[in-house]
Amino acid sequence: SEVYAMAFPFGYFTGLITLDAKKHLDDFVKNRLDKAIEFLQQRGNQNDILIPSGIDQMNVVRDIGATVEKINELSVHKNKISSYPEFIDIIRQKTDLLNYQGELKDPVYARVHRTITSVRTPIKLENFFIEQKILRRIEPLTVIARNNGIKIGSGIIVKLWKKVLECQAHDSLGGSVSDNVTVDIMHRFKEANELADSIENMICKKLADAIELNDHEVIVFNTDPFVFTGYKTVKLLTNSKKIHFIDADRAVILSEKYYPSRKHILRLVPKGEEYFDEPEYYELDVRIHVSLPSMGYKVIRFEDSLDALPERKNSEEVLRENVAINNEHYTLIFNHGKLSLKSKTKTYDQLIEVVDSANDGDTYDYSPLQGEKERVLPLDNAYTVIDSQKQTLVLLGMASVPLDLDDRNSVNPKYGHLNYKIMLTLTHDSSLIDGKIMIDNQAFSHRLRLKIHTGIKSDYAIAQIQNGFLKRENVPIPEDWAKKYVEKPVNIAAFDKSVSVADNSGNFSIFAKGLKEYEHVGEVIFLTLMSTTGQLGKPNLAWRPGRASGDTTNQGHIMMPTPLAQEIGHGEYEFALYIGSSKFDEQKVALRVRDWLTPSVSYQLQSLNFFINRLDNKIWKTESEIRPSREYSLITMEKSLIVSAIYPSYLDDDAYIVRLANPTAAPMPISSKVLANSKQVNALEDRVESKHYIPAYGMISLKQKF
């Protein structure tokens, strides 16, 4: 909520002592060091000045103590070798420090790269999904497993997080790296996903073995500490689609894969080896409606039946007009290229459009091409996919755009193609509109966005950020902005999971999985899908004058092409829309996002295919005295609480941590039942003073024994 901070208006190399500086120390002190100190002294109104002395890959300065002594002979100021902790201790004693509040991201002294949030989108998406996998699947599964006698050591969780953190250095997650480094980053994500999937597979297989599941049972997990009733998707391998669920209902096949029978297949038996004919089977993804205990699991049974499970059905025709779906909350209609929406209180004549523009930027920033305007891409036709619980409207479009930047102003341009499919799904009892857009991108250096008409004219948008919400108003940009700013202070901003607009009549929220950039203009919110480029760094951009970021125009450097940053090929982006008639509520939005991101975790113990899960062919059944129950719950909390994480203690084998978050502006009380049998700790698991509430925009961590 509050930190001490030092501004570095000259960067982190203000006092950089190069070999050349050591040779010409008088010039260094007079024209660089002393001038910087005086600037900082005047602007900061302080006599204690921090001078960082380093730069990327800088060698250790030999005899720096002797060098500082010589500097003091030349400088009008007293300089000493110090450290950040020592300097902070000095700052903590001061009583005249100014307080600043807000994002502090105006590019007055330095570039902040406001549009780096849409560079190399695949990196952003991979990071989002692996974080969600760890937080919502792997860590809570490890806690459930440990309390059922299956111990997965904390060390492997540490290894998993470290692999993800290796992808999160600022250039890596930003995407302002060479293609060679991008390959390494994506490979680290691959390793992290494989490690996470292996942990999950080990837990599920060992638990299924201990419970002694048969092949007509599936264990379904609930990794949240409150009772769940709703839809989960389970993966089954069966010899037939003619099955019936005993402990769940409303089952629908979402997808299937058929495996034909195979003859003369080897298997191991007690007497040695034998050969048999392996029967045909299906791999099914089935959506079921089920009730599950909190922070636990339940074994769901199914049986052979005379009737096959129902399946989703596509409409017979692809049409240009009057293609519609509806539920009790919304009606979506596609008609001659336009998507309209009717809610209970409002009609939206044009809900979503796909828009495209040239990108003359680089891997640090989007930048417009002079004379270019954003173009609305066509939606050509549509069809529906319907089952007993959900209806999906599928919109299809194709566009030709100039192939590359040179083609945008060419007399004889070449063209690239964009094929895209937007899927909007209504569930019969849900107030969310689920969305997915799939794009085959065959064009270079352009920005693709969703233009979403909210129907609400507001002076501000409300962006969800890490454990909180932030109102952002668009700030007028002066015509002569370059006189004050080193880059244009555009009203394009970052968000985490949701961005909303609201007025007295209601609110409109957009949720997104891994997309990080939006722009709010009038009643429209633009959601950036990709901002592709072919250069690491470029000089003299329309929105960023001067040198190239990334050193590509520095002495001895070269311009560096980045063909992978063009994101050629297939991409998928998931989002959702919510329209409410009540006042915007931070807690309710956070809860909707949490529920929207709830995973489906299940496991079937079967012998038809050992390669459906990552390690099934390598995890042998072992002797064990553990006999877990067929239904299990560890803890139960109020569903109104936001759980940031549940994970095994890193210090005690017999304990786990529950971290509760409050993403709202008001303190959130906690019942004594939740606090019972636990002690409050910090992130290092040190005991802290107990509170009966979560501070505004704050968190508390509870350490509990198994």
Coordinates of N, CA and C in Angstrom, one line a residue, residues 72-239:
N72 N 36.1 12.5 -5.5 CA 35.8 13.5 -4.5 C 36.8 14.6 -4.5
E73 N 38.0 14.4 -5.0 CA 39.0 15.5 -5.2 C 38.5 16.4 -6.3
L74 N 37.7 15.9 -7.3 CA 37.3 16.7 -8.4 C 35.9 17.3 -8.2
S75 N 35.1 16.6 -7.4 CA 33.7 17.0 -7.3 C 33.4 18.0 -6.2
V76 N 32.4 18.8 -6.4 CA 32.0 19.8 -5.4 C 31.1 19.1 -4.4
H77 N 30.8 17.8 -4.6 CA 30.0 17.0 -3.7 C 30.8 15.9 -3.0
K78 N 30.3 15.4 -1.9 CA 30.9 14.3 -1.3 C 30.2 13.0 -1.7
N79 N 31.0 12.1 -2.3 CA 30.5 10.9 -2.8 C 31.1 9.7 -2.0
K80 N 30.2 8.7 -1.7 CA 30.6 7.5 -1.0 C 30.0 6.3 -1.6
I81 N 30.7 5.2 -1.5 CA 30.2 3.9 -2.0 C 29.1 3.4 -1.0
S82 N 28.0 3.0 -1.5 CA 26.9 2.7 -0.6 C 26.1 1.5 -1.2
S83 N 24.9 1.3 -0.7 CA 24.1 0.2 -1.2 C 22.6 0.7 -1.1
Y84 N 21.7 0.0 -1.8 CA 20.3 0.3 -1.7 C 19.8 0.2 -0.3
P85 N 20.0 -0.8 0.4 CA 19.4 -0.9 1.8 C 19.9 0.2 2.7
E86 N 21.2 0.6 2.5 CA 21.8 1.7 3.4 C 21.1 3.0 3.0
F87 N 20.9 3.2 1.7 CA 20.3 4.5 1.3 C 18.9 4.5 1.8
I88 N 18.2 3.4 1.7 CA 16.8 3.4 2.1 C 16.7 3.7 3.6
D89 N 17.6 3.2 4.4 CA 17.6 3.5 5.8 C 17.8 5.0 6.1
I90 N 18.5 5.7 5.2 CA 18.7 7.1 5.3 C 17.3 7.8 5.0
I91 N 16.7 7.4 3.9 CA 15.4 7.9 3.5 C 14.3 7.8 4.5
R92 N 14.3 6.6 5.2 CA 13.3 6.3 6.2 C 13.3 7.3 7.3
Q93 N 14.4 7.9 7.6 CA 14.5 8.9 8.7 C 14.0 10.3 8.4
K94 N 13.7 10.5 7.1 CA 13.3 11.8 6.7 C 11.8 12.0 6.9
T95 N 11.5 13.3 7.3 CA 10.1 13.6 7.6 C 9.5 14.5 6.6
D96 N 10.2 14.9 5.5 CA 9.7 15.9 4.6 C 9.5 15.3 3.2
L97 N 9.4 14.0 3.1 CA 9.2 13.3 1.8 C 7.8 13.6 1.3
L98 N 7.7 13.8 0.0 CA 6.4 14.0 -0.7 C 5.7 12.6 -0.9
N99 N 4.4 12.6 -0.9 CA 3.6 11.4 -1.2 C 3.0 11.5 -2.6
Y100 N 3.2 10.5 -3.3 CA 2.7 10.4 -4.7 C 1.7 9.2 -4.7
Q101 N 0.7 9.4 -5.5 CA -0.3 8.3 -5.7 C -0.6 8.1 -7.1
G102 N -0.8 6.9 -7.6 CA -1.2 6.6 -9.0 C -0.2 5.7 -9.7
E103 N -0.3 5.7 -11.0 CA 0.6 4.8 -11.7 C 1.9 5.3 -12.0
L104 N 2.1 6.7 -12.0 CA 3.4 7.3 -12.2 C 4.1 6.8 -13.5
K105 N 3.3 6.9 -14.6 CA 3.8 6.3 -15.8 C 3.8 7.3 -17.0
D106 N 3.8 8.6 -16.6 CA 3.9 9.6 -17.7 C 5.3 9.6 -18.2
P107 N 5.5 9.6 -19.5 CA 6.8 9.5 -20.1 C 7.5 10.8 -20.2
V108 N 7.8 11.5 -19.1 CA 8.4 12.8 -19.1 C 9.9 12.7 -19.2
Y109 N 10.6 11.8 -18.4 CA 12.0 11.7 -18.4 C 12.4 10.4 -19.2
A110 N 11.5 9.4 -19.3 CA 11.9 8.2 -19.9 C 10.7 7.6 -20.6
R111 N 11.0 6.7 -21.5 CA 10.0 6.0 -22.2 C 9.4 4.9 -21.3
V112 N 8.1 4.8 -21.4 CA 7.4 3.7 -20.6 C 6.8 2.6 -21.5
H113 N 6.8 2.8 -22.8 CA 6.4 1.8 -23.7 C 4.9 1.3 -23.4
R114 N 4.0 2.2 -23.5 CA 2.6 1.9 -23.1 C 2.0 0.9 -23.9
T115 N 2.4 0.7 -25.2 CA 1.8 -0.3 -26.0 C 2.6 -1.6 -26.2
I116 N 3.6 -1.8 -25.3 CA 4.3 -3.0 -25.3 C 3.4 -4.2 -24.8
T117 N 2.3 -3.8 -24.3 CA 1.3 -4.8 -23.7 C 0.7 -5.6 -24.8
S118 N 0.9 -5.3 -26.1 CA 0.3 -6.1 -27.2 C 1.4 -6.7 -28.1
V119 N 2.6 -6.5 -27.7 CA 3.7 -7.1 -28.6 C 3.9 -8.6 -28.2
R120 N 4.1 -9.4 -29.2 CA 4.3 -10.8 -29.1 C 3.3 -11.4 -28.1
T121 N 2.0 -11.3 -28.6 CA 0.9 -11.7 -27.8 C 1.0 -13.2 -27.3
P122 N 1.6 -14.1 -28.1 CA 1.7 -15.5 -27.6 C 2.5 -15.6 -26.3
I123 N 3.4 -14.8 -26.0 CA 4.1 -14.8 -24.8 C 3.2 -14.4 -23.6
K124 N 2.4 -13.4 -23.8 CA 1.5 -13.0 -22.8 C 0.4 -14.1 -22.5
L125 N 0.0 -14.7 -23.6 CA -1.0 -15.8 -23.4 C -0.4 -17.0 -22.6
E126 N 0.7 -17.4 -23.1 CA 1.4 -18.5 -22.4 C 1.6 -18.3 -20.9
N127 N 2.0 -17.1 -20.6 CA 2.3 -16.7 -19.2 C 1.0 -16.7 -18.4
F128 N -0.1 -16.2 -19.0 CA -1.3 -16.2 -18.3 C -1.8 -17.6 -18.0
F129 N -1.8 -18.5 -19.0 CA -2.3 -19.8 -18.8 C -1.5 -20.7 -17.9
I130 N -0.2 -20.5 -17.9 CA 0.6 -21.3 -17.0 C 0.5 -20.8 -15.5
E131 N 0.3 -19.5 -15.3 CA 0.0 -19.0 -14.0 C -1.3 -19.5 -13.5
Q132 N -2.3 -19.5 -14.3 CA -3.6 -20.0 -13.9 C -3.6 -21.5 -13.6
K133 N -2.8 -22.2 -14.4 CA -2.7 -23.7 -14.2 C -2.1 -24.0 -12.8
I134 N -1.0 -23.2 -12.5 CA -0.4 -23.5 -11.2 C -1.3 -23.1 -10.0
L135 N -1.9 -21.9 -10.1 CA -2.7 -21.3 -9.0 C -4.0 -22.1 -8.8
R136 N -4.6 -22.4 -10.0 CA -6.0 -23.0 -9.9 C -6.0 -24.5 -10.0
R137 N -4.9 -25.1 -10.4 CA -4.9 -26.6 -10.5 C -3.8 -27.2 -9.6
I138 N -2.6 -26.9 -10.0 CA -1.4 -27.7 -9.4 C -1.3 -27.5 -7.9
E139 N -1.2 -26.3 -7.5 CA -1.0 -26.1 -6.0 C -2.1 -26.6 -5.2
P140 N -3.4 -26.3 -5.5 CA -4.5 -26.9 -4.6 C -4.5 -28.4 -4.8
L141 N -4.3 -29.0 -5.9 CA -4.2 -30.4 -6.1 C -3.2 -31.0 -5.2
T142 N -2.0 -30.4 -5.1 CA -0.9 -30.9 -4.2 C -1.4 -30.9 -2.8
V143 N -2.1 -29.9 -2.4 CA -2.6 -29.8 -1.0 C -3.6 -31.0 -0.8
I144 N -4.6 -31.2 -1.7 CA -5.5 -32.3 -1.6 C -4.8 -33.6 -1.5
A145 N -3.8 -33.8 -2.4 CA -3.1 -35.0 -2.4 C -2.3 -35.3 -1.1
R146 N -1.7 -34.3 -0.6 CA -0.9 -34.4 0.6 C -1.7 -34.9 1.8
N147 N -2.9 -34.3 1.9 CA -3.8 -34.7 3.0 C -4.5 -36.1 2.8
N148 N -4.2 -36.7 1.6 CA -4.7 -38.1 1.4 C -3.5 -39.0 1.2
G149 N -2.4 -38.6 1.8 CA -1.2 -39.6 1.9 C -0.4 -39.6 0.6
I150 N -0.6 -38.7 -0.3 CA 0.2 -38.7 -1.5 C 1.1 -37.4 -1.5
K151 N 2.3 -37.6 -1.2 CA 3.2 -36.4 -1.0 C 3.9 -36.0 -2.2
I152 N 3.6 -34.8 -2.7 CA 4.4 -34.2 -3.7 C 5.2 -33.1 -3.0
G153 N 6.5 -33.2 -3.1 CA 7.4 -32.3 -2.4 C 7.3 -30.8 -2.9
S154 N 7.5 -29.9 -1.9 CA 7.4 -28.5 -2.3 C 8.5 -28.1 -3.2
G155 N 9.6 -28.8 -3.2 CA 10.7 -28.5 -4.1 C 10.4 -28.5 -5.6
I156 N 9.5 -29.4 -6.0 CA 9.1 -29.4 -7.4 C 8.2 -28.3 -7.7
I157 N 7.4 -27.8 -6.8 CA 6.6 -26.6 -7.0 C 7.5 -25.4 -7.1
V158 N 8.6 -25.3 -6.3 CA 9.5 -24.2 -6.4 C 10.2 -24.2 -7.8
K159 N 10.6 -25.4 -8.2 CA 11.2 -25.6 -9.6 C 10.2 -25.1 -10.7
L160 N 8.9 -25.4 -10.5 CA 7.9 -25.0 -11.5 C 7.8 -23.5 -11.6
W161 N 7.7 -22.9 -10.4 CA 7.6 -21.4 -10.4 C 8.8 -20.7 -10.9
K162 N 10.0 -21.3 -10.6 CA 11.2 -20.7 -11.1 C 11.3 -20.7 -12.6
K163 N 10.8 -21.8 -13.2 CA 10.8 -21.9 -14.6 C 9.9 -20.9 -15.2
V164 N 8.7 -20.6 -14.6 CA 7.8 -19.5 -15.1 C 8.5 -18.2 -14.9
L165 N 9.1 -18.0 -13.7 CA 9.7 -16.7 -13.5 C 10.9 -16.3 -14.5
E166 N 11.5 -17.4 -15.0 CA 12.5 -17.2 -16.0 C 11.9 -16.5 -17.3
C167 N 10.6 -16.6 -17.4 CA 10.0 -16.0 -18.6 C 9.5 -14.6 -18.3
Q168 N 9.7 -14.1 -17.1 CA 9.0 -12.9 -16.7 C 9.9 -11.7 -16.5
A169 N 11.2 -11.8 -16.9 CA 12.1 -10.6 -16.9 C 11.4 -9.6 -17.8
H170 N 11.7 -8.3 -17.6 CA 10.8 -7.3 -18.2 C 10.9 -7.4 -19.7
D171 N 12.0 -7.6 -20.3 CA 12.1 -7.7 -21.8 C 11.4 -9.0 -22.3
S172 N 11.5 -10.1 -21.5 CA 10.9 -11.4 -21.9 C 9.4 -11.3 -21.9
L173 N 8.8 -10.8 -20.8 CA 7.3 -10.8 -20.8 C 6.8 -9.7 -21.7
G174 N 7.6 -8.6 -21.8 CA 7.2 -7.5 -22.7 C 7.3 -7.9 -24.2
G175 N 8.2 -8.8 -24.5 CA 8.4 -9.3 -25.8 C 9.4 -8.5 -26.6
S176 N 10.1 -7.6 -26.0 CA 11.1 -6.7 -26.7 C 12.5 -7.5 -26.8
V177 N 12.5 -8.6 -27.4 CA 13.6 -9.5 -27.5 C 13.8 -10.0 -28.9
S178 N 15.0 -10.5 -29.2 CA 15.2 -11.1 -30.5 C 14.4 -12.4 -30.7
D179 N 14.3 -12.8 -31.9 CA 13.6 -14.1 -32.1 C 14.2 -15.2 -31.5
N180 N 15.6 -15.2 -31.4 CA 16.3 -16.3 -30.8 C 15.9 -16.4 -29.3
V181 N 15.8 -15.3 -28.6 CA 15.4 -15.3 -27.2 C 14.0 -15.7 -27.1
T182 N 13.1 -15.3 -28.0 CA 11.7 -15.7 -28.0 C 11.6 -17.2 -28.0
V183 N 12.4 -17.9 -28.9 CA 12.3 -19.3 -28.9 C 12.7 -19.9 -27.6
D184 N 13.7 -19.3 -26.9 CA 14.0 -19.8 -25.6 C 12.9 -19.6 -24.6
I185 N 12.2 -18.4 -24.6 CA 11.1 -18.1 -23.7 C 10.0 -19.2 -23.9
M186 N 9.6 -19.4 -25.2 CA 8.5 -20.3 -25.4 C 8.9 -21.7 -25.0
H187 N 10.2 -22.1 -25.1 CA 10.6 -23.4 -24.7 C 10.5 -23.5 -23.2
R188 N 10.8 -22.4 -22.5 CA 10.7 -22.5 -21.0 C 9.2 -22.7 -20.6
F189 N 8.3 -22.0 -21.3 CA 6.9 -22.2 -21.1 C 6.5 -23.7 -21.3
K190 N 7.1 -24.2 -22.4 CA 6.8 -25.7 -22.7 C 7.3 -26.5 -21.6
E191 N 8.5 -26.3 -21.1 CA 9.0 -27.1 -19.9 C 8.1 -26.9 -18.7
A192 N 7.7 -25.7 -18.4 CA 6.8 -25.4 -17.3 C 5.5 -26.2 -17.4
N193 N 4.9 -26.1 -18.6 CA 3.6 -26.8 -18.8 C 3.8 -28.3 -18.6
E194 N 4.9 -28.9 -19.2 CA 5.2 -30.3 -19.0 C 5.3 -30.7 -17.6
L195 N 6.1 -29.9 -16.8 CA 6.3 -30.2 -15.4 C 5.0 -30.1 -14.7
A196 N 4.2 -29.0 -14.9 CA 2.9 -28.9 -14.3 C 1.9 -30.1 -14.6
D197 N 1.9 -30.4 -15.9 CA 1.0 -31.6 -16.3 C 1.5 -32.9 -15.7
S198 N 2.8 -33.0 -15.5 CA 3.3 -34.2 -14.9 C 2.9 -34.3 -13.4
I199 N 3.0 -33.2 -12.7 CA 2.6 -33.2 -11.3 C 1.1 -33.6 -11.2
E200 N 0.3 -32.9 -12.0 CA -1.2 -33.2 -12.0 C -1.4 -34.7 -12.3
N201 N -0.7 -35.2 -13.3 CA -0.9 -36.6 -13.7 C -0.5 -37.6 -12.6
M202 N 0.6 -37.3 -11.9 CA 1.1 -38.1 -10.8 C 0.0 -38.1 -9.7
I203 N -0.5 -36.9 -9.3 CA -1.5 -36.9 -8.2 C -2.7 -37.7 -8.6
C204 N -3.2 -37.4 -9.8 CA -4.5 -38.0 -10.1 C -4.4 -39.5 -10.3
K205 N -3.3 -40.0 -10.9 CA -3.1 -41.4 -11.0 C -2.9 -42.1 -9.7
K206 N -2.1 -41.6 -8.8 CA -1.9 -42.2 -7.5 C -3.1 -42.2 -6.7
L207 N -3.9 -41.1 -6.8 CA -5.2 -41.1 -6.0 C -6.2 -42.1 -6.6
A208 N -6.3 -42.2 -7.9 CA -7.2 -43.1 -8.6 C -6.8 -44.6 -8.2
D209 N -5.5 -44.8 -8.2 CA -5.1 -46.2 -7.9 C -5.4 -46.5 -6.4
A210 N -5.2 -45.6 -5.5 CA -5.5 -45.8 -4.1 C -7.0 -46.0 -3.9
I211 N -7.8 -45.2 -4.6 CA -9.3 -45.4 -4.5 C -9.8 -46.7 -5.1
E212 N -9.0 -47.2 -6.1 CA -9.3 -48.4 -6.9 C -10.5 -48.1 -7.8
L213 N -10.4 -47.0 -8.6 CA -11.4 -46.7 -9.6 C -11.5 -47.8 -10.6
N214 N -12.7 -48.0 -11.2 CA -12.8 -48.8 -12.3 C -12.9 -47.9 -13.6
D215 N -13.0 -48.6 -14.8 CA -13.0 -47.8 -16.0 C -14.3 -47.1 -16.3
H216 N -15.3 -47.3 -15.5 CA -16.6 -46.6 -15.6 C -16.8 -45.6 -14.5
E217 N -15.7 -45.1 -14.0 CA -15.7 -44.0 -13.0 C -14.7 -43.0 -13.4
V218 N -15.0 -41.8 -13.0 CA -14.1 -40.6 -13.2 C -14.1 -39.8 -11.9
I219 N -12.9 -39.4 -11.5 CA -12.7 -38.6 -10.3 C -12.7 -37.1 -10.8
V220 N -13.6 -36.3 -10.2 CA -13.8 -34.9 -10.6 C -13.4 -34.1 -9.4
F221 N -12.5 -33.1 -9.6 CA -11.9 -32.3 -8.5 C -12.6 -30.9 -8.5
N222 N -12.6 -30.4 -7.3 CA -13.0 -29.0 -7.0 C -11.9 -28.3 -6.3
T223 N -11.1 -27.5 -6.9 CA -9.9 -26.9 -6.3 C -10.1 -25.6 -5.6
D224 N -11.4 -25.2 -5.4 CA -11.8 -24.0 -4.7 C -12.4 -24.5 -3.3
P225 N -12.2 -23.6 -2.3 CA -12.6 -24.0 -0.9 C -14.1 -23.7 -0.7
F226 N -14.9 -23.8 -1.7 CA -16.4 -23.7 -1.4 C -17.1 -24.7 -2.3
V227 N -18.3 -25.1 -1.9 CA -19.0 -26.1 -2.6 C -19.3 -25.6 -4.1
F228 N -19.2 -26.6 -5.0 CA -19.4 -26.2 -6.4 C -20.7 -26.9 -6.9
T229 N -21.5 -26.2 -7.6 CA -22.6 -26.8 -8.4 C -22.7 -26.1 -9.7
G230 N -22.5 -26.9 -10.8 CA -22.5 -26.3 -12.1 C -21.9 -27.3 -13.1
Y231 N -21.3 -26.8 -14.2 CA -20.8 -27.6 -15.3 C -19.3 -27.8 -15.2
K232 N -18.9 -29.0 -15.4 CA -17.5 -29.4 -15.5 C -17.3 -30.2 -16.8
T233 N -16.2 -30.1 -17.4 CA -15.9 -30.9 -18.6 C -15.0 -32.1 -18.2
V234 N -15.3 -33.3 -18.5 CA -14.5 -34.5 -18.2 C -14.1 -35.2 -19.5
K235 N -12.9 -35.8 -19.4 CA -12.4 -36.6 -20.6 C -12.6 -38.0 -20.2
L236 N -13.2 -38.8 -21.2 CA -13.5 -40.2 -21.0 C -13.0 -41.0 -22.2
L237 N -12.6 -42.2 -21.9 CA -12.3 -43.1 -23.0 C -13.3 -44.3 -22.8
T238 N -14.1 -44.5 -23.8 CA -15.2 -45.6 -23.7 C -15.2 -46.3 -25.0
N239 N -15.7 -47.5 -24.9 CA -15.9 -48.4 -26.1 C -17.1 -47.9 -26.9

